[in-house]
Structures are given as structure tokens and as C-alpha cells.
XYZ file of N, CA and C in Angstrom:
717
model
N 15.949 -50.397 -31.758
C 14.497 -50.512 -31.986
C 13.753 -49.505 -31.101
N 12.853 -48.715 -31.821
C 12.303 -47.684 -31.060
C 11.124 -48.143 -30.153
N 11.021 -47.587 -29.071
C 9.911 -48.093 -27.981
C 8.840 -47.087 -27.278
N 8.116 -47.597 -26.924
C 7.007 -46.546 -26.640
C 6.305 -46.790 -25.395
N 6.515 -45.823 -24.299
C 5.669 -45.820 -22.951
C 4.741 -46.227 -22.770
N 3.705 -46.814 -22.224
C 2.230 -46.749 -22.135
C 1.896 -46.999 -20.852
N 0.615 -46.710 -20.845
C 0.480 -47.095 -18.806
C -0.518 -48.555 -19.465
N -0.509 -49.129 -18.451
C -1.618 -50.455 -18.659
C -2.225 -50.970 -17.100
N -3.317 -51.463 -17.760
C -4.663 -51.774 -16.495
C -5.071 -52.961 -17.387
N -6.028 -54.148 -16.588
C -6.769 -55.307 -16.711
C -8.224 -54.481 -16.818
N -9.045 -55.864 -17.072
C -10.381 -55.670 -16.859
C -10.904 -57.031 -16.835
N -11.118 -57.395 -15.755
C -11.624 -58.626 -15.123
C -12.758 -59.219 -15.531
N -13.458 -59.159 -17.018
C -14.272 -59.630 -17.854
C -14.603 -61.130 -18.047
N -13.782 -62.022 -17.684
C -13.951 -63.377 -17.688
C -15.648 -63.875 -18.061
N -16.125 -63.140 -17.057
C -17.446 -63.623 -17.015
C -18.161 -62.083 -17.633
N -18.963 -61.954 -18.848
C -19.252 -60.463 -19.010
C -20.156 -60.120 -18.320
N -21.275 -61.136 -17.801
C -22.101 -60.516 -16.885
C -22.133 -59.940 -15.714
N -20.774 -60.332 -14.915
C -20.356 -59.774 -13.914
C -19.073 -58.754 -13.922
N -19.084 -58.308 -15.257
C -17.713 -57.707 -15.140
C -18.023 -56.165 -14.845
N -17.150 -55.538 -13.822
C -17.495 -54.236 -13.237
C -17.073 -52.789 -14.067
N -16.602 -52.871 -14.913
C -16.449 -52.040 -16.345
C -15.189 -50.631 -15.300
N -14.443 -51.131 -14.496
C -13.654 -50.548 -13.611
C -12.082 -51.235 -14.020
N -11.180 -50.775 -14.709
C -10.055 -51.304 -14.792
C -8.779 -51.186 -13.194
N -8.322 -52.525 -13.322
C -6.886 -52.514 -12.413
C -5.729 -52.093 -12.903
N -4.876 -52.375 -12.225
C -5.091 -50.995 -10.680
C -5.635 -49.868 -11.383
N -5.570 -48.366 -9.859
C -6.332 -47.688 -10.191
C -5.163 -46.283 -10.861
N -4.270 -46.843 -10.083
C -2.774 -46.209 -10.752
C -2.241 -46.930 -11.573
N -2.157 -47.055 -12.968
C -1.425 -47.956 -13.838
C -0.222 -47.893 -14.430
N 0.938 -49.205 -14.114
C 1.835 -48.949 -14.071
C 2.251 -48.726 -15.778
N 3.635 -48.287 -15.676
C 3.847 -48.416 -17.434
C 4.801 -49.155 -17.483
N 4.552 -49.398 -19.232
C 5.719 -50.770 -19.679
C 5.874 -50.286 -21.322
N 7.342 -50.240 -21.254
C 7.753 -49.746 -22.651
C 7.346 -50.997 -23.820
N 6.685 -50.674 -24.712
C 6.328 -51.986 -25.892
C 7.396 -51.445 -27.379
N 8.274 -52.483 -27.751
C 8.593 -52.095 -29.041
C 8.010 -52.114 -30.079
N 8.076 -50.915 -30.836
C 7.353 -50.681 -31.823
C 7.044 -51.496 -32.678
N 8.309 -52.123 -32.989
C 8.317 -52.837 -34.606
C 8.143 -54.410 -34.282
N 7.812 -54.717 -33.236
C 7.751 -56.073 -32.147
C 6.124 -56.555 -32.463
N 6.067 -57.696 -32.827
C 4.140 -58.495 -32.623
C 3.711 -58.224 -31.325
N 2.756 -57.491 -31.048
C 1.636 -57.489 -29.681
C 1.770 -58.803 -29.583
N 1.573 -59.788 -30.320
C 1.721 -61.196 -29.569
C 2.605 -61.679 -28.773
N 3.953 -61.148 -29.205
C 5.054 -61.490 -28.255
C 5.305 -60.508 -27.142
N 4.571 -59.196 -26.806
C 5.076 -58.451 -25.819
C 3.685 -58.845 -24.757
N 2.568 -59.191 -25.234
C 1.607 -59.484 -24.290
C 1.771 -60.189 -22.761
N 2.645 -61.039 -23.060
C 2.797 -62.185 -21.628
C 3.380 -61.140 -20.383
N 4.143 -60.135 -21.121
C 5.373 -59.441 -20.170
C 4.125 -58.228 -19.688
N 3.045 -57.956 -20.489
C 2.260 -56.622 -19.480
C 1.359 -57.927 -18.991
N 0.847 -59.038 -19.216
C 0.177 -60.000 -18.368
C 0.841 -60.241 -16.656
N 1.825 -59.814 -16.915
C 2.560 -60.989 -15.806
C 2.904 -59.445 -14.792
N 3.162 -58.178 -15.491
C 3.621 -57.472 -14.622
C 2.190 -57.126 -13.962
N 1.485 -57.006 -14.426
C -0.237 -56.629 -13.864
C -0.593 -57.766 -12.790
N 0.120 -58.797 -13.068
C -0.679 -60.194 -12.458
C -2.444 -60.617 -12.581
N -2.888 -60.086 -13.530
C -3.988 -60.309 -14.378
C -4.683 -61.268 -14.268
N -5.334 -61.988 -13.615
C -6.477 -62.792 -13.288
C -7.290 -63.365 -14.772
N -6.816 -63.220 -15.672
C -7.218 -63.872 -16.502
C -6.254 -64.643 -17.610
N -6.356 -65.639 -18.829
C -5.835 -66.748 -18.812
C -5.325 -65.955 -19.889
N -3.770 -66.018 -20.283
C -3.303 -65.325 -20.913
C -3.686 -65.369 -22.446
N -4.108 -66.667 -23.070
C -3.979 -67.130 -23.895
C -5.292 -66.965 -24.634
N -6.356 -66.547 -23.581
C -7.938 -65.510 -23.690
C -7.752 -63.889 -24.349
N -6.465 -63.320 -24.010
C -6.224 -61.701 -23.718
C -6.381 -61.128 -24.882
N -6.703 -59.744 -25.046
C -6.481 -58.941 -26.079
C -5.954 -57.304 -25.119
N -5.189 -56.574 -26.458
C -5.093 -55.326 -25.760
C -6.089 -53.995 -26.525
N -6.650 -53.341 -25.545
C -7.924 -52.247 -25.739
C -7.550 -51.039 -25.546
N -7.606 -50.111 -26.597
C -6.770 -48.649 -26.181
C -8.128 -47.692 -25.475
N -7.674 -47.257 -24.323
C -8.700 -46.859 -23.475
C -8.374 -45.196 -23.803
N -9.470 -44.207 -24.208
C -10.775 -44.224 -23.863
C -11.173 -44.431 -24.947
N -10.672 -44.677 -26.337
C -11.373 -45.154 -27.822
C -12.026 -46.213 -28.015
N -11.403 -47.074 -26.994
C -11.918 -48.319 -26.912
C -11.479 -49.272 -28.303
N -10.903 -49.143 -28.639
C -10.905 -49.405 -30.244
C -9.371 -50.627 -29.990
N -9.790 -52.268 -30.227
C -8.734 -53.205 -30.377
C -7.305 -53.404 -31.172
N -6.557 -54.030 -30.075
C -5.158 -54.028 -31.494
C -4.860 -55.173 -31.927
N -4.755 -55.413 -32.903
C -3.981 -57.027 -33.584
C -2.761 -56.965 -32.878
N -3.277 -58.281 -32.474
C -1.772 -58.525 -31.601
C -1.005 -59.267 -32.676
N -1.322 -59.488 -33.883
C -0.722 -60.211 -34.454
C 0.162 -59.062 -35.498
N 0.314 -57.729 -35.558
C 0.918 -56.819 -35.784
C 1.494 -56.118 -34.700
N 2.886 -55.099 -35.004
C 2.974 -54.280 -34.411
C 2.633 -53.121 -34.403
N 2.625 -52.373 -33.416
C 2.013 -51.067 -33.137
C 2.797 -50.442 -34.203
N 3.575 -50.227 -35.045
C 4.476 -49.414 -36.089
C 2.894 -49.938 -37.698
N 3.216 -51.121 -37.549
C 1.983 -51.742 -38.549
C 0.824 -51.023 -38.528
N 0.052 -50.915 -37.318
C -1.155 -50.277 -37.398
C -1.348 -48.960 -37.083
N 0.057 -48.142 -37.554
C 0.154 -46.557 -37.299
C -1.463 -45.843 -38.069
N -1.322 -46.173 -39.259
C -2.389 -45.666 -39.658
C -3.496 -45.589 -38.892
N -3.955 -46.796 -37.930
C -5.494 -46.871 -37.306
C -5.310 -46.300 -36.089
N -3.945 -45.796 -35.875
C -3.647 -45.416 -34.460
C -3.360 -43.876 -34.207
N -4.028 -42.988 -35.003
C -3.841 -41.880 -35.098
C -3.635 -41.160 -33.784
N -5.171 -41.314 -33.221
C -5.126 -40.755 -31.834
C -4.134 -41.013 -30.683
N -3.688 -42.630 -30.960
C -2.442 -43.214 -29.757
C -1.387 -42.285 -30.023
N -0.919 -42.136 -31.626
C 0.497 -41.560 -31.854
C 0.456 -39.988 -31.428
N -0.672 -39.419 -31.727
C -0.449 -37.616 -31.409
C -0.428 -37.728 -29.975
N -0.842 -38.667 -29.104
C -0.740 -38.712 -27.455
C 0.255 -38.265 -26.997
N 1.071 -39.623 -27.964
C 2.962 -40.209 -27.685
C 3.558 -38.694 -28.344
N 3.349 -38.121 -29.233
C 4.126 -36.696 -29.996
C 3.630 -35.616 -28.897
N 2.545 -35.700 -27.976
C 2.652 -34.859 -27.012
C 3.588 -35.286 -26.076
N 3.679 -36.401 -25.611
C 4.339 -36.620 -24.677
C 3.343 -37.478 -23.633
N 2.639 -37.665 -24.474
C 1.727 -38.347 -22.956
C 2.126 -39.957 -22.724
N 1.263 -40.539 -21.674
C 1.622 -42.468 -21.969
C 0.126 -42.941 -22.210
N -0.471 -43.308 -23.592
C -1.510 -43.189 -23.981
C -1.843 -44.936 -22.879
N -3.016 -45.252 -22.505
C -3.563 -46.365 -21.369
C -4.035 -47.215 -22.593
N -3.870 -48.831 -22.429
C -3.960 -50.220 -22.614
C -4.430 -50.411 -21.800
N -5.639 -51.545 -22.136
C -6.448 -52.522 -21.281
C -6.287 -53.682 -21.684
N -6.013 -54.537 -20.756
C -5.521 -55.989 -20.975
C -7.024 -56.352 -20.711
N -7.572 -57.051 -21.350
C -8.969 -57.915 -21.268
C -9.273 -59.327 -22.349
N -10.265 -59.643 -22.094
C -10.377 -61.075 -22.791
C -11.328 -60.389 -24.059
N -10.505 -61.582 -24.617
C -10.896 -61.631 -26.773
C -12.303 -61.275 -26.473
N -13.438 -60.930 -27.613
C -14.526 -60.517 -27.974
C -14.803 -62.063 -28.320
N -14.018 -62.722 -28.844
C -15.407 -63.920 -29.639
C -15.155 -64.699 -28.092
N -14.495 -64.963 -27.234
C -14.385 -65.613 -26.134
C -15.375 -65.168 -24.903
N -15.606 -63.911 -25.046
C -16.745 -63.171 -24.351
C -17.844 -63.600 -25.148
N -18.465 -63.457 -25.807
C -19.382 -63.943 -26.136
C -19.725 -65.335 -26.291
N -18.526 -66.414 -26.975
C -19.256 -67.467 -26.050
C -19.733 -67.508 -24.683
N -19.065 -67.351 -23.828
C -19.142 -66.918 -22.608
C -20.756 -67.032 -22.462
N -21.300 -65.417 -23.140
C -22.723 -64.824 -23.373
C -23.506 -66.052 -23.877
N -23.189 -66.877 -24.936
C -23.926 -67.856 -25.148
C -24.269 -68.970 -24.836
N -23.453 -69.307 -23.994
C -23.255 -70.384 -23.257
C -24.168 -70.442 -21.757
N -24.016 -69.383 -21.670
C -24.686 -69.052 -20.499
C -26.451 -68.736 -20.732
N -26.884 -68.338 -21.767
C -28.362 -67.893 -22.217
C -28.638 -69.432 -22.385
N -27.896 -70.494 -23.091
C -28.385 -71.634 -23.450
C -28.419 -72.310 -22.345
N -27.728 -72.663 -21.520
C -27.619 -73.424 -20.068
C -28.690 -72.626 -19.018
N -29.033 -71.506 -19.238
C -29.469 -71.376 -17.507
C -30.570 -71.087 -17.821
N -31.639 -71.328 -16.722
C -32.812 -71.595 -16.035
C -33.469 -70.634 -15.157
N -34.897 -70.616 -14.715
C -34.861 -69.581 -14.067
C -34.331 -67.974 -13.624
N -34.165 -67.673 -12.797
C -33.719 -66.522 -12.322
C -32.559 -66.060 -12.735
N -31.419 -66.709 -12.683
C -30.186 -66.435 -13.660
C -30.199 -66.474 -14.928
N -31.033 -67.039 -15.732
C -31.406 -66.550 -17.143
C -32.474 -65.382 -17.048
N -32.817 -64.963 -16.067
C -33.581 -63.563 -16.114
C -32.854 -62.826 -15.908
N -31.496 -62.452 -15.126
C -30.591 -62.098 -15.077
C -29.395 -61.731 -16.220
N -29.851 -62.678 -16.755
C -28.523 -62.806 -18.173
C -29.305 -61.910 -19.359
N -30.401 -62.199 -18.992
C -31.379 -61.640 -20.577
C -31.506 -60.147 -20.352
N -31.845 -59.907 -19.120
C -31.806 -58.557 -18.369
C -30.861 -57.460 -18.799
N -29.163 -58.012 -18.623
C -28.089 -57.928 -18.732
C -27.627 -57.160 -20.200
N -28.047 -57.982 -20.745
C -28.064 -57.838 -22.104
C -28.043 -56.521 -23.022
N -28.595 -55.893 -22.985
C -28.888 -54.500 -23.726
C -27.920 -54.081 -23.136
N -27.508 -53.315 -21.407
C -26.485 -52.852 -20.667
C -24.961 -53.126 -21.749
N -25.321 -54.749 -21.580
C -23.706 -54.995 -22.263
C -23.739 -54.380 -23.902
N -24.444 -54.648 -24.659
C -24.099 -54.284 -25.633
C -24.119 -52.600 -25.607
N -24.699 -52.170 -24.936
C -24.268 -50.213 -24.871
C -22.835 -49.928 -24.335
N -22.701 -51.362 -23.711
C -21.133 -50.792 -22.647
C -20.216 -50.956 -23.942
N -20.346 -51.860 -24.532
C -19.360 -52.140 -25.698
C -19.908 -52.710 -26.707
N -19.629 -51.529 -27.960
C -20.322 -51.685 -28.887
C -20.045 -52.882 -29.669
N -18.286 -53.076 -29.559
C -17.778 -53.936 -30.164
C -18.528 -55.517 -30.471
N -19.253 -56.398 -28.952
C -19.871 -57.200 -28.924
C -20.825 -57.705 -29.743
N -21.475 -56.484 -30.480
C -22.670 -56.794 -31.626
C -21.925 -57.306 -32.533
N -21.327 -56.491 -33.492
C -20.655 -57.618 -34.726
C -20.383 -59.337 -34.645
N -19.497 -59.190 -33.293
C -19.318 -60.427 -32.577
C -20.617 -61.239 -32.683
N -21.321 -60.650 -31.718
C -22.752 -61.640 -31.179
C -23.003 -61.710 -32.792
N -23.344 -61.263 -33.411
C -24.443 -61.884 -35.109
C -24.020 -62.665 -35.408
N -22.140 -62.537 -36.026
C -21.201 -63.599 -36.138
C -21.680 -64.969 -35.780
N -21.633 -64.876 -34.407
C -21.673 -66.161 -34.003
C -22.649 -66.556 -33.608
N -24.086 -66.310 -34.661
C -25.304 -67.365 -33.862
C -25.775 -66.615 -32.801
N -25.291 -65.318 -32.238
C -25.825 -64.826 -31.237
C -27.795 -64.564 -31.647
N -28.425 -64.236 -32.705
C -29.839 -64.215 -33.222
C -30.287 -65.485 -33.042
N -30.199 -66.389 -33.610
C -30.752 -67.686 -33.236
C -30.645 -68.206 -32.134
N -29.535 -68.041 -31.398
C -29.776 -67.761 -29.901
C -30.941 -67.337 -29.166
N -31.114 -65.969 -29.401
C -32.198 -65.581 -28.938
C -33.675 -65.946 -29.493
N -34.129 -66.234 -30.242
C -35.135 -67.209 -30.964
C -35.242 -68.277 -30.410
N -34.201 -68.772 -29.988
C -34.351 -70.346 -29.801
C -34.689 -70.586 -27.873
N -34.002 -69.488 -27.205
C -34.655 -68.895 -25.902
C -35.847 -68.862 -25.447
N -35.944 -67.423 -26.730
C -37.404 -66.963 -26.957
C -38.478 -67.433 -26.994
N -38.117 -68.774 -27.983
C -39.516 -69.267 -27.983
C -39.853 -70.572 -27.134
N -39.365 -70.849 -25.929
C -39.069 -71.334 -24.571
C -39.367 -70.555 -23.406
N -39.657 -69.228 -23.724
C -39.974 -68.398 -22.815
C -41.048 -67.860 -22.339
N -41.155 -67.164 -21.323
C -42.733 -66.390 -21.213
C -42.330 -64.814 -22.058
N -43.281 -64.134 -21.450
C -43.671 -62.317 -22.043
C -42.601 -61.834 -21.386
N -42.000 -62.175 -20.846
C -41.402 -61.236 -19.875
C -40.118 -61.149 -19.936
N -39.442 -62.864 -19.918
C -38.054 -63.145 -20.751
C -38.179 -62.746 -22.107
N -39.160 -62.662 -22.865
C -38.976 -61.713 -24.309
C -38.651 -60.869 -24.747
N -39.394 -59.712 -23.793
C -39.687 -58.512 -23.255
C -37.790 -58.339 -23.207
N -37.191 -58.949 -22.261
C -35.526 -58.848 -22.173
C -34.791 -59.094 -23.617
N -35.575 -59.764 -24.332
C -34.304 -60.190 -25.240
C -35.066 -59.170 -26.322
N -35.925 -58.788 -26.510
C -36.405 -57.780 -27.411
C -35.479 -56.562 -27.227
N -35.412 -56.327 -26.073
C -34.249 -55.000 -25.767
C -33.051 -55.138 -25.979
N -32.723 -56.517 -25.798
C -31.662 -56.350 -26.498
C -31.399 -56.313 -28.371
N -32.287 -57.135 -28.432
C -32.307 -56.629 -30.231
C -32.432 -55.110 -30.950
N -33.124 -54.546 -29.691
C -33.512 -53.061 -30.367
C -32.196 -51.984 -29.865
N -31.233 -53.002 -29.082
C -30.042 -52.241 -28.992
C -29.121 -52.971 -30.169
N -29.219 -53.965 -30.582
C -28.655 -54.127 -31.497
C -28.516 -53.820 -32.713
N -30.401 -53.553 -33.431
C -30.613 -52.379 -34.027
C -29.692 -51.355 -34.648
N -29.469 -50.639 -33.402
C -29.313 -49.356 -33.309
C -27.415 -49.168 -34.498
N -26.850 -50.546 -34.288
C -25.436 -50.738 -34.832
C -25.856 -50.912 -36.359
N -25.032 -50.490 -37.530
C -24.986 -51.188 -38.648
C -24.767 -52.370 -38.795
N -23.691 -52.982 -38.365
C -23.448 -54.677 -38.046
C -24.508 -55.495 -37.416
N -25.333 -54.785 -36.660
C -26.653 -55.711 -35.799
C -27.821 -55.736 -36.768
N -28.046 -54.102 -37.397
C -29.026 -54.363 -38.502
C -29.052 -55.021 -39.691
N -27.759 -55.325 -40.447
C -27.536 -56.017 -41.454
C -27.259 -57.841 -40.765
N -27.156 -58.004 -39.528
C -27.233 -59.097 -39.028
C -29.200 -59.130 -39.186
N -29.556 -58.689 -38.658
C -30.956 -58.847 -38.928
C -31.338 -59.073 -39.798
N -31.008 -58.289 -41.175
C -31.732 -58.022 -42.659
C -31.185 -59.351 -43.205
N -30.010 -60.124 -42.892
C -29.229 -61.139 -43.277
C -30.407 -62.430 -42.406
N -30.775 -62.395 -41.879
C -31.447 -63.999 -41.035
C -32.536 -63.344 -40.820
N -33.631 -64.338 -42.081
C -35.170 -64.083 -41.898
C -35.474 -64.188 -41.284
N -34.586 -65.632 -40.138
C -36.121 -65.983 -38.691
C -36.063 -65.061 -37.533
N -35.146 -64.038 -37.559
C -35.583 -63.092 -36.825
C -36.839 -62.558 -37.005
N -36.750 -61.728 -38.197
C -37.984 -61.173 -39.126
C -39.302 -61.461 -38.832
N -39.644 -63.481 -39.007
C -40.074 -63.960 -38.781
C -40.973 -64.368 -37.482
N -39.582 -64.186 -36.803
C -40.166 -63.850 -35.262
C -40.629 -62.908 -34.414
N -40.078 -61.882 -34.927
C -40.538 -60.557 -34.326
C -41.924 -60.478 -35.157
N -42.334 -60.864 -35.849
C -43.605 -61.102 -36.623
C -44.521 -62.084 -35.716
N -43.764 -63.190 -35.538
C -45.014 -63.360 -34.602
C -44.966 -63.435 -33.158
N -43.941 -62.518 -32.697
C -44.522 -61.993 -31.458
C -45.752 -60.848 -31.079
N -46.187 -60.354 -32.565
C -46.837 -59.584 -32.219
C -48.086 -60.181 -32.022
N -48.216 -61.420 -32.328
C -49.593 -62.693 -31.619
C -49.558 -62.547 -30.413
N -48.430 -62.246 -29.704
C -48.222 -62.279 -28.268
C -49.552 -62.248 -27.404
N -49.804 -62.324 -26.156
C -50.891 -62.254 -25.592
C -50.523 -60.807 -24.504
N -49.323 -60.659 -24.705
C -48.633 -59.341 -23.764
C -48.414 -58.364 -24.404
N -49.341 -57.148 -24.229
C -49.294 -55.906 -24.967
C -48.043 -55.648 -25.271
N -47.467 -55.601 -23.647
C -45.917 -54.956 -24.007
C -44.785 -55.457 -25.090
N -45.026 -56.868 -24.992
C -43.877 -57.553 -26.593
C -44.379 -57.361 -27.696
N -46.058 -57.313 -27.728
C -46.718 -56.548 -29.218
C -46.046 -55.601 -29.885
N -46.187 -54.356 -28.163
C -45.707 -53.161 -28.727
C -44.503 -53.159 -28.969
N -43.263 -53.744 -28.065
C -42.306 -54.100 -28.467
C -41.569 -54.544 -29.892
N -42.273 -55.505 -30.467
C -41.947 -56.339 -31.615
C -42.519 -55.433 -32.616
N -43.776 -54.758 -32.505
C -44.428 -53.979 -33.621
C -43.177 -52.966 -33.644
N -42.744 -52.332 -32.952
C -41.677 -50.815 -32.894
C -40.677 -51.558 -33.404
N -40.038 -52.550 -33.222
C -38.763 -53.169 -33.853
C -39.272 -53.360 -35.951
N -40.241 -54.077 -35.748
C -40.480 -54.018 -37.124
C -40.994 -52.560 -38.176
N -41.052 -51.651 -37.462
C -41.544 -50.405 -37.826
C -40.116 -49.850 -38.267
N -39.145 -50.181 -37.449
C -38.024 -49.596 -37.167
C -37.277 -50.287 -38.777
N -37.127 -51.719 -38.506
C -36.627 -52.452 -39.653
C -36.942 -52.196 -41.218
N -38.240 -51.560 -41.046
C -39.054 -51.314 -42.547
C -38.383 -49.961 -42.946
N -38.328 -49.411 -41.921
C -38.159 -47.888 -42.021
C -36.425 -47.356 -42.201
N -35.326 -48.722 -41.892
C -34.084 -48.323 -42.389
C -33.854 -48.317 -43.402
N -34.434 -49.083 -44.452
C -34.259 -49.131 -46.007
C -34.974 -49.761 -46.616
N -36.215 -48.919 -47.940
C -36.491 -49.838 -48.825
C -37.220 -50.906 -48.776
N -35.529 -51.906 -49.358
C -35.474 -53.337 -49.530
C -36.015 -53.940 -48.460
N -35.901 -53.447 -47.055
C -36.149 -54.402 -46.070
C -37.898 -54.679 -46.102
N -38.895 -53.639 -46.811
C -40.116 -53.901 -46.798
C -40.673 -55.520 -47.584
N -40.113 -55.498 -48.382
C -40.077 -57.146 -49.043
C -39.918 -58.435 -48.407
N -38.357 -57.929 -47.364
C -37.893 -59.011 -46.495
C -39.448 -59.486 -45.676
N -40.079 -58.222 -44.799
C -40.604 -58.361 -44.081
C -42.177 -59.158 -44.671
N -42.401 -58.520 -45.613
C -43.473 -59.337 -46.609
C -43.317 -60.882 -46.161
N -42.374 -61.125 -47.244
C -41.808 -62.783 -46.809
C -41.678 -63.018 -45.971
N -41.596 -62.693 -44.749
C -41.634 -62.939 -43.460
C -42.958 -63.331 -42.910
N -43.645 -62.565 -43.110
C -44.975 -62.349 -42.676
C -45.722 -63.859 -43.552
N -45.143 -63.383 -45.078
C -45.811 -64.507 -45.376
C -45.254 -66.238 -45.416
N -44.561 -66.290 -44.826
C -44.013 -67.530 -44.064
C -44.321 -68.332 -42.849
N -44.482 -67.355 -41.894
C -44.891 -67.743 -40.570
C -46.449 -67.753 -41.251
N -47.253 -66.950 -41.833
C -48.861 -67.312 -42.015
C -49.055 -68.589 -42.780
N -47.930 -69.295 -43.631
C -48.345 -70.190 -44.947
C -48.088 -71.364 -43.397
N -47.330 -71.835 -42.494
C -47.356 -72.366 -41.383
C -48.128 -72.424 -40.453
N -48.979 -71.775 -40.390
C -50.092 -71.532 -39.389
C -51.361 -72.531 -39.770
């Protein structure tokens, strides 16, 4: 069975808000993975040689610098096709780097769990946070829509002052910026809805805020001018 070098490092993500976007060690050791072998079954053996601080059964592996995830539930021979860049590494001769880190939908509960529970200053912190993380990894947006991450923020939001808004607005307008975040948008009116009536706001800045997000939304396609209609005229037939 043919096998393949790689160097591998952690990333101590447990918690995403505190995670230092710095992989372990800083020299990474290597560990031959068989090709034709499930990532599921070779995972425990780069867990254990790293000694990895996180719960094995959380893990995924991340090809660093593409950033781009592997089914552990295939082998690396399986996903040759998506692995273009890993294999011309290995045909040079290089040992292309793995990051051992925790699943995406487990990180984001994480993210949600934490916006819904906290209070004060550490939810100014978390909301703050927010935009950062989703630029660090793009991957998280698909995730966050998935799972309720929008109504999340709505349901925050409208518990909040100008200022915690102001945070979670930035993060929407980084979410935006993804195809998966905007069709998460165009998909759930009460965003729509809401960014509609934040522009009641009494704080210029979420006006201007929420007005530029909806300028933005009208202006990716079309269809979305209708959405926003109905939007508008929803929150007014409630008033």
C-alpha cells in the first residue's frame, strides 16, 4: 500500500474566540498516511503523536496554506481529484503540511452558544470578534447560515443597544461578501426585515450601516429588489 509523507501541526481552536491562528509545534513533525486508508482511521495516530489538546473525536484535517478540508471519511487516493495542489507538492518531492483542528459545525456551535449565553462585556467581545473570524476562515460562513447562525444574530440584536449592532452588522457585511452568506441572506426574510428596520435606528452609524448592507443586497441581483419590497412591506403592515 502506497504512503505519503506529510508534516503535521494542531491548532488549538477549541474555543474560536480565543484561538491564536498560530499552529503547533513550530517545527512539524511528519507521519506517513496511507493512501488508500480512511482519514478516519489514520487520525488518532497524528492526534496522539502531536499530543493535541483537543478531543479527538471534535478533529478534522486542514491542508495548510489552501486551507481547504479533507473527508476523513475517504482516502486521500479518493479525493485525488480535489487534491491537485497536495499531489504536484508530493511529485516534487515536498511534505505538503496538515492541520489537525476542530470540525467547522463544532466551532460554530461553540460561536453560538456563546453569543446566546453571554452578557455584558464578553458578549461585546464575542460580537466584536466576529467579522475577524469570519475573514480568518472563510469556511465558517456556509457553516454559520447552516446552522441558525442569522437568527442568531436577530435574536441578539434585537436585545441590544447601537453599538452591539453596530458589531453584528459587521459581521453580516462580512458575510455578504461570500456567495454562501449572500444566498443565506436572500434565503431568510427576517434578516431583510431587520436590516430594514434598523434603519429606524436612533444611531446614525447602524442607519448608515444597515442602509449600505441593503444597498449592497439590492444591488447583487435583480430578484433581490422584490425580496426587499416584501420586507419593507412586512415590518410596515406590523407597525
Amino acid at each position: 500500500m502506497a504512503s505519503i509523507t506529510c508534516r503535521v501541526q494542531y491548532l488549538e481552536d477549541s474555543d474560536p474566540f480565543i484561538c491564536t491562528n498560530f499552529p503547533e509545534p513550530r517545527r512539524p513533525p511528519t507521519v506517513n498516511l496511507e493512501e488508500n486508508l480512511p482519514l478516519s482511521e489514520q487520525i488518532a495516530g497524528i492526534h496522539k503523536l502531536l499530543e493535541a489538546p483537543l478531543k479527538l473525536e471534535e478533529c478534522t484535517l486542514q491542508l495548510s496554506p489552501s486551507g481547504n478540508y479533507l473527508d476523513l471519511d475517504s482516502s486521500l487516493a479518493e479525493q485525488r481529484d480535489e487534491l491537485e495542489i497536495f499531489y504536484e507538492d508530493v511529485a516534487k518531492g515536498k511534505k505538503p503540511i496538515l492541520i489537525l483542528r476542530t470540525q467547522l459545525s463544532v466551532r460554530v456551535h461553540s460561536i453560538l452558544e456563546k453569543l446566546y449565553n453571554s452578557h455584558g462585556p464578553e458578549l461585546r467581545r464575542s460580537l466584536f470578534s466576529l467579522k475577524q473570524l469570519f475573514q480568518d476562515d472563510k469556511d465558517l460562513v456556509p457553516e454559520f447560515v447552516a446552522s441558525e447562525g442569522l437568527t442568531c444574530f436577530i435574536k441578539v440584536g434585537a436585545e441590544a443597544d447601537h453599538n452591539y449592532q453596530n458589531y453584528i452588522l459587521r459581521a453580516v457585511s462580512q458575510i455578504m461578501l461570500f456567495v454562501d452568506g449572500m444566498n443565506g441572506v436572500i434565503n431568510h426574510s427576517e434578516t431583510v426585515q431587520w436590516l430594514y428596520t434598523l434603519t429606524g435606528s436612533l444611531s446614525r452609524l447602524v442607519v448608515k450601516t444597515a442602509l449600505k448592507l441593503l444597498i449592497v443586497f439590492v444591488e447583487y441581483s435583480e430578484s433581490n429588489s422584490p425580496l426587499l419590497i416584501n420586507a419593507v412591506n412586512t415590518v410596515d403592515g406590523q407597525r
